PDB file of C-alpha atoms in Angstrom:
ATOM      1  CA  UNK T   1       0.000   0.000   0.000  1.00 93.00           C
ATOM      2  CA  UNK T   2       1.180   3.498  -0.818  1.00 97.00           C
ATOM      3  CA  UNK T   3       1.937   5.609   2.264  1.00 98.00           C
ATOM      4  CA  UNK T   4       2.242   9.404   2.279  1.00 99.00           C
ATOM      5  CA  UNK T   5       3.497  11.604   5.115  1.00 98.00           C
ATOM      6  CA  UNK T   6       1.625  14.893   4.631  1.00 98.00           C
ATOM      7  CA  UNK T   7       3.026  17.914   6.496  1.00 98.00           C
ATOM      8  CA  UNK T   8       0.570  20.787   6.089  1.00 97.00           C
ATOM      9  CA  UNK T   9      -1.816  23.154   7.824  1.00 95.00           C
ATOM     10  CA  UNK T  10      -5.207  21.997   9.056  1.00 97.00           C
ATOM     11  CA  UNK T  11      -8.576  23.642   9.699  1.00 97.00           C
ATOM     12  CA  UNK T  12     -11.693  22.505  11.548  1.00 98.00           C
ATOM     13  CA  UNK T  13     -14.137  24.265   9.208  1.00 98.00           C
ATOM     14  CA  UNK T  14     -13.630  23.843   5.484  1.00 98.00           C
ATOM     15  CA  UNK T  15     -10.937  22.261   3.382  1.00 98.00           C
ATOM     16  CA  UNK T  16      -7.396  23.577   2.989  1.00 97.00           C
ATOM     17  CA  UNK T  17      -3.998  22.001   3.666  1.00 97.00           C
ATOM     18  CA  UNK T  18      -4.287  18.566   5.229  1.00 98.00           C
ATOM     19  CA  UNK T  19      -8.025  19.173   5.640  1.00 98.00           C
ATOM     20  CA  UNK T  20      -8.202  19.231   1.838  1.00 98.00           C
ATOM     21  CA  UNK T  21      -5.508  16.702   0.947  1.00 98.00           C
ATOM     22  CA  UNK T  22      -5.917  13.791   3.337  1.00 98.00           C
ATOM     23  CA  UNK T  23      -9.427  12.598   2.449  1.00 98.00           C
ATOM     24  CA  UNK T  24      -8.892  12.471  -1.359  1.00 98.00           C
ATOM     25  CA  UNK T  25      -5.700  10.457  -0.893  1.00 98.00           C
ATOM     26  CA  UNK T  26      -7.442   8.084   1.489  1.00 98.00           C
ATOM     27  CA  UNK T  27     -10.326   7.749  -0.970  1.00 98.00           C
ATOM     28  CA  UNK T  28      -7.770   6.573  -3.533  1.00 98.00           C
ATOM     29  CA  UNK T  29      -6.608   3.858  -1.157  1.00 98.00           C
ATOM     30  CA  UNK T  30      -3.539   5.599   0.263  1.00 98.00           C
ATOM     31  CA  UNK T  31      -2.369   5.332   3.855  1.00 98.00           C
ATOM     32  CA  UNK T  32      -1.914   8.966   4.938  1.00 98.00           C
ATOM     33  CA  UNK T  33      -0.057  10.152   8.032  1.00 98.00           C
ATOM     34  CA  UNK T  34      -1.003  13.814   8.526  1.00 98.00           C
ATOM     35  CA  UNK T  35       1.298  16.105  10.484  1.00 98.00           C
ATOM     36  CA  UNK T  36      -0.354  19.482  11.069  1.00 97.00           C
ATOM     37  CA  UNK T  37       1.635  22.712  11.117  1.00 95.00           C
ATOM     38  CA  UNK T  38      -1.329  24.812  12.286  1.00 94.00           C
ATOM     39  CA  UNK T  39      -4.755  23.968  13.684  1.00 96.00           C
ATOM     40  CA  UNK T  40      -7.005  26.867  12.788  1.00 95.00           C
ATOM     41  CA  UNK T  41     -10.756  27.222  12.995  1.00 98.00           C
ATOM     42  CA  UNK T  42     -10.894  28.130   9.275  1.00 97.00           C
ATOM     43  CA  UNK T  43      -8.598  29.300   6.487  1.00 94.00           C
ATOM     44  CA  UNK T  44      -7.176  32.798   6.685  1.00 92.00           C
ATOM     45  CA  UNK T  45      -9.030  33.996   3.580  1.00 91.00           C
ATOM     46  CA  UNK T  46     -11.958  34.847   5.842  1.00 95.00           C
ATOM     47  CA  UNK T  47      -9.849  37.560   7.461  1.00 94.00           C
ATOM     48  CA  UNK T  48     -10.422  36.176  10.965  1.00 97.00           C
ATOM     49  CA  UNK T  49      -9.576  32.837  12.492  1.00 95.00           C
ATOM     50  CA  UNK T  50      -8.670  31.216  15.779  1.00 97.00           C
ATOM     51  CA  UNK T  51      -6.391  28.410  16.873  1.00 96.00           C
ATOM     52  CA  UNK T  52      -2.708  27.644  17.294  1.00 95.00           C
ATOM     53  CA  UNK T  53       0.248  27.860  14.981  1.00 93.00           C
ATOM     54  CA  UNK T  54       2.283  24.789  15.889  1.00 95.00           C
ATOM     55  CA  UNK T  55       5.789  25.440  17.160  1.00 96.00           C
ATOM     56  CA  UNK T  56       8.385  23.980  14.784  1.00 97.00           C
ATOM     57  CA  UNK T  57       9.766  21.906  17.643  1.00 97.00           C
ATOM     58  CA  UNK T  58       6.345  20.339  18.228  1.00 97.00           C
ATOM     59  CA  UNK T  59       6.008  19.459  14.545  1.00 97.00           C
ATOM     60  CA  UNK T  60       9.486  17.922  14.625  1.00 98.00           C
ATOM     61  CA  UNK T  61       8.538  15.931  17.748  1.00 98.00           C
ATOM     62  CA  UNK T  62       5.535  14.395  15.993  1.00 98.00           C
ATOM     63  CA  UNK T  63       7.749  13.261  13.114  1.00 98.00           C
ATOM     64  CA  UNK T  64      10.363  11.978  15.561  1.00 98.00           C
ATOM     65  CA  UNK T  65       7.667   9.967  17.314  1.00 98.00           C
ATOM     66  CA  UNK T  66       6.736   8.331  14.018  1.00 98.00           C
ATOM     67  CA  UNK T  67      10.421   7.635  13.388  1.00 98.00           C
ATOM     68  CA  UNK T  68      10.699   5.999  16.815  1.00 98.00           C
ATOM     69  CA  UNK T  69       8.033   3.524  15.712  1.00 98.00           C
ATOM     70  CA  UNK T  70      10.529   2.574  12.945  1.00 98.00           C
ATOM     71  CA  UNK T  71       7.821   3.524  10.462  1.00 98.00           C
ATOM     72  CA  UNK T  72       9.584   5.989   8.144  1.00 98.00           C
ATOM     73  CA  UNK T  73      10.786   3.157   5.910  1.00 98.00           C
ATOM     74  CA  UNK T  74       7.131   2.623   4.956  1.00 98.00           C
ATOM     75  CA  UNK T  75       6.759   6.158   3.586  1.00 98.00           C
ATOM     76  CA  UNK T  76       6.632   6.413  -0.223  1.00 98.00           C
ATOM     77  CA  UNK T  77       6.323  10.206  -0.348  1.00 98.00           C
ATOM     78  CA  UNK T  78       6.507  13.293   1.810  1.00 98.00           C
ATOM     79  CA  UNK T  79       3.971  15.913   0.729  1.00 98.00           C
ATOM     80  CA  UNK T  80       4.136  19.542   1.815  1.00 98.00           C
ATOM     81  CA  UNK T  81       2.156  22.660   0.972  1.00 94.00           C
ATOM     82  CA  UNK T  82       2.179  26.205   2.336  1.00 89.00           C
ATOM     83  CA  UNK T  83       5.260  26.811   4.471  1.00 84.00           C
ATOM     84  CA  UNK T  84       4.580  29.561   6.974  1.00 78.00           C
ATOM     85  CA  UNK T  85       8.180  30.238   7.936  1.00 81.00           C
ATOM     86  CA  UNK T  86      11.794  29.239   7.548  1.00 87.00           C
ATOM     87  CA  UNK T  87      11.796  27.130  10.711  1.00 94.00           C
ATOM     88  CA  UNK T  88       8.933  24.958   9.427  1.00 95.00           C
ATOM     89  CA  UNK T  89      10.852  24.666   6.156  1.00 95.00           C
ATOM     90  CA  UNK T  90      13.803  23.305   8.125  1.00 96.00           C
ATOM     91  CA  UNK T  91      11.542  20.754   9.842  1.00 97.00           C
ATOM     92  CA  UNK T  92      10.103  19.588   6.506  1.00 97.00           C
ATOM     93  CA  UNK T  93      13.517  19.277   4.879  1.00 97.00           C
ATOM     94  CA  UNK T  94      14.779  17.337   7.890  1.00 98.00           C
ATOM     95  CA  UNK T  95      11.764  15.019   7.645  1.00 98.00           C
ATOM     96  CA  UNK T  96      12.471  14.452   3.935  1.00 98.00           C
ATOM     97  CA  UNK T  97      16.085  13.578   4.715  1.00 98.00           C
ATOM     98  CA  UNK T  98      15.026  11.151   7.456  1.00 98.00           C
ATOM     99  CA  UNK T  99      12.448   9.464   5.235  1.00 98.00           C
ATOM    100  CA  UNK T 100      14.892   9.093   2.347  1.00 98.00           C
ATOM    101  CA  UNK T 101      17.510   7.655   4.693  1.00 98.00           C
ATOM    102  CA  UNK T 102      14.972   5.025   5.750  1.00 98.00           C
ATOM    103  CA  UNK T 103      13.585   4.487   2.224  1.00 98.00           C
ATOM    104  CA  UNK T 104      15.846   5.685  -0.624  1.00 98.00           C
ATOM    105  CA  UNK T 105      12.985   5.176  -3.120  1.00 98.00           C
ATOM    106  CA  UNK T 106      10.739   7.717  -1.361  1.00 98.00           C
ATOM    107  CA  UNK T 107      10.038  11.034  -3.079  1.00 98.00           C
ATOM    108  CA  UNK T 108       9.415  14.557  -1.851  1.00 98.00           C
ATOM    109  CA  UNK T 109       6.400  16.269  -3.427  1.00 98.00           C
ATOM    110  CA  UNK T 110       6.308  20.012  -2.774  1.00 98.00           C
ATOM    111  CA  UNK T 111       3.541  22.458  -3.586  1.00 97.00           C
ATOM    112  CA  UNK T 112       5.549  25.720  -3.523  1.00 96.00           C
ATOM    113  CA  UNK T 113       2.733  28.010  -2.394  1.00 93.00           C
ATOM    114  CA  UNK T 114       3.582  31.679  -2.928  1.00 90.00           C
ATOM    115  CA  UNK T 115       0.675  33.376  -4.672  1.00 85.00           C
ATOM    116  CA  UNK T 116      -1.160  33.603  -7.969  1.00 83.00           C
ATOM    117  CA  UNK T 117      -1.440  35.809 -11.023  1.00 74.00           C
ATOM    118  CA  UNK T 118      -4.482  37.645  -9.656  1.00 75.00           C
ATOM    119  CA  UNK T 119      -3.323  38.293  -6.077  1.00 73.00           C
ATOM    120  CA  UNK T 120       0.434  38.385  -6.597  1.00 75.00           C
ATOM    121  CA  UNK T 121       2.818  36.991  -3.996  1.00 79.00           C
ATOM    122  CA  UNK T 122       1.083  36.735  -0.612  1.00 77.00           C
ATOM    123  CA  UNK T 123       3.739  35.049   1.545  1.00 82.00           C
ATOM    124  CA  UNK T 124       6.528  36.533   3.670  1.00 80.00           C
ATOM    125  CA  UNK T 125       9.438  37.720   1.476  1.00 85.00           C
ATOM    126  CA  UNK T 126      11.697  35.057   2.998  1.00 86.00           C
ATOM    127  CA  UNK T 127       9.530  32.203   1.726  1.00 88.00           C
ATOM    128  CA  UNK T 128      10.246  32.477  -2.033  1.00 88.00           C
ATOM    129  CA  UNK T 129      13.970  32.585  -1.224  1.00 89.00           C
ATOM    130  CA  UNK T 130      13.628  29.524   1.011  1.00 91.00           C
ATOM    131  CA  UNK T 131      11.694  27.654  -1.674  1.00 94.00           C
ATOM    132  CA  UNK T 132      14.031  28.638  -4.498  1.00 94.00           C
ATOM    133  CA  UNK T 133      17.316  28.021  -2.721  1.00 95.00           C
ATOM    134  CA  UNK T 134      16.628  25.094  -0.402  1.00 95.00           C
ATOM    135  CA  UNK T 135      13.232  23.430  -0.750  1.00 95.00           C
ATOM    136  CA  UNK T 136      12.785  23.015  -4.510  1.00 96.00           C
ATOM    137  CA  UNK T 137      16.320  21.609  -4.965  1.00 97.00           C
ATOM    138  CA  UNK T 138      15.393  18.893  -2.455  1.00 98.00           C
ATOM    139  CA  UNK T 139      12.090  18.052  -4.182  1.00 98.00           C
ATOM    140  CA  UNK T 140      11.416  15.313  -6.718  1.00 98.00           C
ATOM    141  CA  UNK T 141       8.002  16.681  -7.720  1.00 98.00           C
ATOM    142  CA  UNK T 142       6.741  20.273  -7.565  1.00 98.00           C
ATOM    143  CA  UNK T 143       3.251  21.548  -8.345  1.00 98.00           C
ATOM    144  CA  UNK T 144       3.438  25.337  -8.854  1.00 98.00           C
ATOM    145  CA  UNK T 145       0.864  27.404 -10.659  1.00 96.00           C
ATOM    146  CA  UNK T 146       2.164  29.335 -13.657  1.00 96.00           C
ATOM    147  CA  UNK T 147       2.779  32.450 -11.544  1.00 94.00           C
ATOM    148  CA  UNK T 148       4.743  30.489  -8.929  1.00 96.00           C
ATOM    149  CA  UNK T 149       6.749  28.748 -11.644  1.00 97.00           C
ATOM    150  CA  UNK T 150       7.850  32.163 -12.878  1.00 95.00           C
ATOM    151  CA  UNK T 151       8.692  33.310  -9.359  1.00 93.00           C
ATOM    152  CA  UNK T 152      10.775  30.197  -8.698  1.00 95.00           C
ATOM    153  CA  UNK T 153      12.731  30.402 -11.932  1.00 96.00           C
ATOM    154  CA  UNK T 154      12.866  34.219 -12.136  1.00 94.00           C
ATOM    155  CA  UNK T 155      11.116  34.113 -15.500  1.00 96.00           C
ATOM    156  CA  UNK T 156       7.765  35.397 -16.815  1.00 95.00           C
ATOM    157  CA  UNK T 157       6.148  32.466 -18.628  1.00 97.00           C
ATOM    158  CA  UNK T 158       3.208  33.381 -20.843  1.00 95.00           C
ATOM    159  CA  UNK T 159       3.239  31.265 -24.015  1.00 96.00           C
ATOM    160  CA  UNK T 160       3.400  27.483 -23.945  1.00 96.00           C
ATOM    161  CA  UNK T 161       7.005  27.667 -25.144  1.00 97.00           C
ATOM    162  CA  UNK T 162       7.832  30.101 -22.326  1.00 96.00           C
ATOM    163  CA  UNK T 163       6.219  27.813 -19.784  1.00 98.00           C
ATOM    164  CA  UNK T 164       8.065  24.729 -20.993  1.00 98.00           C
ATOM    165  CA  UNK T 165      11.347  26.651 -20.882  1.00 98.00           C
ATOM    166  CA  UNK T 166      10.585  27.740 -17.307  1.00 98.00           C
ATOM    167  CA  UNK T 167       9.762  24.142 -16.392  1.00 98.00           C
ATOM    168  CA  UNK T 168      13.127  23.047 -17.773  1.00 98.00           C
ATOM    169  CA  UNK T 169      14.799  25.675 -15.588  1.00 98.00           C
ATOM    170  CA  UNK T 170      12.876  24.397 -12.583  1.00 98.00           C
ATOM    171  CA  UNK T 171      13.918  20.824 -13.338  1.00 98.00           C
ATOM    172  CA  UNK T 172      17.536  21.955 -13.555  1.00 98.00           C
ATOM    173  CA  UNK T 173      17.125  23.054  -9.915  1.00 97.00           C
ATOM    174  CA  UNK T 174      16.378  19.495  -8.781  1.00 98.00           C
ATOM    175  CA  UNK T 175      12.828  18.167  -9.332  1.00 98.00           C
ATOM    176  CA  UNK T 176      12.410  15.554 -12.047  1.00 98.00           C
ATOM    177  CA  UNK T 177       8.658  16.103 -12.350  1.00 98.00           C
ATOM    178  CA  UNK T 178       6.754  19.388 -12.591  1.00 98.00           C
ATOM    179  CA  UNK T 179       2.991  19.893 -12.636  1.00 98.00           C
ATOM    180  CA  UNK T 180       2.004  23.439 -13.632  1.00 98.00           C
ATOM    181  CA  UNK T 181      -1.521  24.464 -12.674  1.00 96.00           C
ATOM    182  CA  UNK T 182      -3.475  27.517 -13.869  1.00 94.00           C
ATOM    183  CA  UNK T 183      -1.668  27.786 -17.200  1.00 96.00           C
ATOM    184  CA  UNK T 184      -3.105  30.869 -18.904  1.00 95.00           C
ATOM    185  CA  UNK T 185      -1.359  31.217 -22.249  1.00 94.00           C
ATOM    186  CA  UNK T 186      -2.539  34.171 -24.364  1.00 95.00           C
ATOM    187  CA  UNK T 187      -3.505  32.083 -27.408  1.00 94.00           C
ATOM    188  CA  UNK T 188      -5.858  29.727 -25.555  1.00 94.00           C
ATOM    189  CA  UNK T 189      -9.578  29.759 -26.406  1.00 95.00           C
ATOM    190  CA  UNK T 190     -11.655  32.161 -24.336  1.00 95.00           C
ATOM    191  CA  UNK T 191     -12.861  30.950 -20.921  1.00 96.00           C
ATOM    192  CA  UNK T 192     -10.455  28.024 -20.757  1.00 98.00           C
ATOM    193  CA  UNK T 193      -7.566  27.102 -18.487  1.00 97.00           C
ATOM    194  CA  UNK T 194      -4.885  24.419 -18.770  1.00 98.00           C
ATOM    195  CA  UNK T 195      -2.737  22.158 -16.633  1.00 98.00           C
ATOM    196  CA  UNK T 196       0.680  20.938 -17.773  1.00 98.00           C
ATOM    197  CA  UNK T 197       2.801  17.999 -16.597  1.00 98.00           C
ATOM    198  CA  UNK T 198       6.437  17.350 -17.487  1.00 98.00           C
ATOM    199  CA  UNK T 199       8.017  14.036 -16.498  1.00 98.00           C
ATOM    200  CA  UNK T 200      11.009  12.237 -17.992  1.00 95.00           C
ATOM    201  CA  UNK T 201      11.246  13.149 -21.671  1.00 96.00           C
ATOM    202  CA  UNK T 202       7.526  13.846 -22.056  1.00 98.00           C
ATOM    203  CA  UNK T 203       5.182  16.780 -21.569  1.00 98.00           C
ATOM    204  CA  UNK T 204       1.378  16.718 -21.569  1.00 98.00           C
ATOM    205  CA  UNK T 205      -1.330  19.367 -21.327  1.00 98.00           C
ATOM    206  CA  UNK T 206      -5.063  19.304 -20.591  1.00 98.00           C
ATOM    207  CA  UNK T 207      -7.561  22.106 -21.283  1.00 98.00           C
ATOM    208  CA  UNK T 208     -10.815  22.603 -19.384  1.00 98.00           C
ATOM    209  CA  UNK T 209     -13.438  25.331 -19.094  1.00 98.00           C
ATOM    210  CA  UNK T 210     -12.361  28.090 -16.705  1.00 97.00           C
ATOM    211  CA  UNK T 211     -14.934  28.193 -13.916  1.00 96.00           C
ATOM    212  CA  UNK T 212     -15.724  31.681 -12.537  1.00 93.00           C
ATOM    213  CA  UNK T 213     -14.706  31.074  -8.930  1.00 93.00           C
ATOM    214  CA  UNK T 214     -11.906  31.148  -6.381  1.00 88.00           C
ATOM    215  CA  UNK T 215     -11.709  28.005  -4.294  1.00 92.00           C
ATOM    216  CA  UNK T 216      -9.321  27.904  -1.351  1.00 95.00           C
ATOM    217  CA  UNK T 217      -7.783  24.456  -1.038  1.00 97.00           C
ATOM    218  CA  UNK T 218      -8.137  23.434  -4.680  1.00 97.00           C
ATOM    219  CA  UNK T 219      -4.365  23.585  -5.125  1.00 97.00           C
ATOM    220  CA  UNK T 220      -3.900  21.345  -2.091  1.00 98.00           C
ATOM    221  CA  UNK T 221      -6.316  18.794  -3.560  1.00 98.00           C
ATOM    222  CA  UNK T 222      -4.573  18.993  -6.939  1.00 98.00           C
ATOM    223  CA  UNK T 223      -1.122  18.361  -5.480  1.00 98.00           C
ATOM    224  CA  UNK T 224      -2.413  15.458  -3.399  1.00 98.00           C
ATOM    225  CA  UNK T 225      -4.231  13.795  -6.294  1.00 98.00           C
ATOM    226  CA  UNK T 226      -1.397  14.164  -8.801  1.00 98.00           C
ATOM    227  CA  UNK T 227       1.178  12.863  -6.305  1.00 98.00           C
ATOM    228  CA  UNK T 228      -1.010   9.868  -5.500  1.00 98.00           C
ATOM    229  CA  UNK T 229      -1.843   8.996  -9.100  1.00 98.00           C
ATOM    230  CA  UNK T 230       1.802   9.316 -10.158  1.00 98.00           C
ATOM    231  CA  UNK T 231       2.922   7.046  -7.320  1.00 98.00           C
ATOM    232  CA  UNK T 232       0.232   4.498  -8.118  1.00 98.00           C
ATOM    233  CA  UNK T 233       0.652   4.416 -11.916  1.00 98.00           C
ATOM    234  CA  UNK T 234       4.122   5.788 -12.704  1.00 98.00           C
ATOM    235  CA  UNK T 235       2.442   7.444 -15.704  1.00 98.00           C
ATOM    236  CA  UNK T 236       2.379  11.259 -15.694  1.00 98.00           C
ATOM    237  CA  UNK T 237      -0.167  11.464 -18.524  1.00 98.00           C
ATOM    238  CA  UNK T 238      -2.619   9.211 -16.679  1.00 98.00           C
ATOM    239  CA  UNK T 239      -1.971  11.068 -13.420  1.00 98.00           C
ATOM    240  CA  UNK T 240      -2.638  14.396 -15.150  1.00 98.00           C
ATOM    241  CA  UNK T 241      -5.864  13.232 -16.782  1.00 98.00           C
ATOM    242  CA  UNK T 242      -7.247  11.741 -13.584  1.00 98.00           C
ATOM    243  CA  UNK T 243      -6.295  14.776 -11.503  1.00 98.00           C
ATOM    244  CA  UNK T 244      -7.824  17.292 -13.896  1.00 98.00           C
ATOM    245  CA  UNK T 245     -11.032  15.272 -14.193  1.00 98.00           C
ATOM    246  CA  UNK T 246     -11.542  15.021 -10.430  1.00 98.00           C
ATOM    247  CA  UNK T 247     -10.600  18.625  -9.674  1.00 98.00           C
ATOM    248  CA  UNK T 248     -12.888  20.006 -12.374  1.00 98.00           C
ATOM    249  CA  UNK T 249     -15.860  18.014 -11.104  1.00 98.00           C
ATOM    250  CA  UNK T 250     -15.070  19.075  -7.519  1.00 98.00           C
ATOM    251  CA  UNK T 251     -14.969  22.744  -8.542  1.00 98.00           C
ATOM    252  CA  UNK T 252     -18.127  22.456 -10.644  1.00 98.00           C
ATOM    253  CA  UNK T 253     -20.027  20.899  -7.745  1.00 98.00           C
ATOM    254  CA  UNK T 254     -18.715  23.587  -5.391  1.00 98.00           C
ATOM    255  CA  UNK T 255     -19.782  26.338  -7.808  1.00 98.00           C
ATOM    256  CA  UNK T 256     -23.227  24.781  -8.248  1.00 98.00           C
ATOM    257  CA  UNK T 257     -23.658  24.529  -4.474  1.00 98.00           C
ATOM    258  CA  UNK T 258     -23.271  28.272  -3.977  1.00 97.00           C
ATOM    259  CA  UNK T 259     -21.051  27.566  -0.974  1.00 97.00           C
ATOM    260  CA  UNK T 260     -17.608  28.986  -0.349  1.00 97.00           C
ATOM    261  CA  UNK T 261     -15.920  25.812   0.863  1.00 98.00           C
ATOM    262  CA  UNK T 262     -14.959  22.914  -1.399  1.00 98.00           C
ATOM    263  CA  UNK T 263     -17.652  20.243  -1.607  1.00 98.00           C
ATOM    264  CA  UNK T 264     -15.036  17.594  -1.029  1.00 98.00           C
ATOM    265  CA  UNK T 265     -16.988  14.773   0.607  1.00 98.00           C
ATOM    266  CA  UNK T 266     -19.864  15.286  -1.820  1.00 98.00           C
ATOM    267  CA  UNK T 267     -17.398  14.788  -4.715  1.00 98.00           C
ATOM    268  CA  UNK T 268     -15.774  11.619  -3.440  1.00 98.00           C
ATOM    269  CA  UNK T 269     -17.104   9.432  -6.241  1.00 98.00           C
ATOM    270  CA  UNK T 270     -15.516  11.696  -8.860  1.00 98.00           C
ATOM    271  CA  UNK T 271     -12.270  11.527  -6.860  1.00 98.00           C
ATOM    272  CA  UNK T 272     -12.285   7.741  -6.551  1.00 98.00           C
ATOM    273  CA  UNK T 273     -13.449   7.154 -10.143  1.00 98.00           C
ATOM    274  CA  UNK T 274     -12.484  10.098 -12.393  1.00 98.00           C
ATOM    275  CA  UNK T 275     -14.669  10.467 -15.484  1.00 98.00           C
ATOM    276  CA  UNK T 276     -11.641  11.217 -17.727  1.00 98.00           C
ATOM    277  CA  UNK T 277     -13.749  13.694 -19.701  1.00 98.00           C
ATOM    278  CA  UNK T 278     -10.817  15.811 -20.963  1.00 98.00           C
ATOM    279  CA  UNK T 279      -8.221  14.975 -23.612  1.00 98.00           C
ATOM    280  CA  UNK T 280      -4.609  14.682 -22.494  1.00 98.00           C
ATOM    281  CA  UNK T 281      -2.433  16.048 -25.313  1.00 98.00           C
ATOM    282  CA  UNK T 282       1.250  15.157 -25.550  1.00 98.00           C
ATOM    283  CA  UNK T 283       3.238  18.226 -26.570  1.00 97.00           C
ATOM    284  CA  UNK T 284       6.780  16.906 -26.194  1.00 93.00           C
TER     285      UNK T 284
END
């Protein structure tokens, strides 16, 4: 059985971080060990929240406790998302090193959360530097959006050719696999959006309708699904197609519901059995 150690934030109300990622991975048959870096009442997009930010030492202690059970050798991947500070980054990198020492075949999947094209960069100025210089070089798989890809590689990808060139620069930093979400090239048909995966010598892209909504946690679900499908199949094209299918149906159901939070549990069938309604096009 595939096992993933997921080090992310958590909320009681709604679905972001581990509260978005854990259930979809479990629904796909993965053993998930969540380690929470915060435990908030709700995501910070509401402008008000309550609950503790976990001390880096406490997060490290949880991972050490798992290690003391001699369990890290069972871990196939470490998954991380938003990193709230440099000290948490150190804890995550240390966990990756410990897991890989116990299981050299394990991978590190990093969602390098920094911002988006609409909002710009919304993290502390130290975080992009941390990600660029230390975290991404340690990762095997990264899942930036197009804006974050540009930030990481100090480029401004717009066209498909630009984006592929930026991906190649990112891969030169360390990761062998890159999933680019929210690809918005200028020559795409109106009201569409794309997702791009590059793995080995191949590159694939999928186009879907662009739904008129902002959904906190959708990136966390995307990273979790793609990581899981890639681990289970070893096929980036299949992983891309399944991920896009499930995420689109999740977003459509959320939009139709009129609710702000992802309708994650209500979409579990589409997560477990993706409809594969979009064409996966190989472009390299």
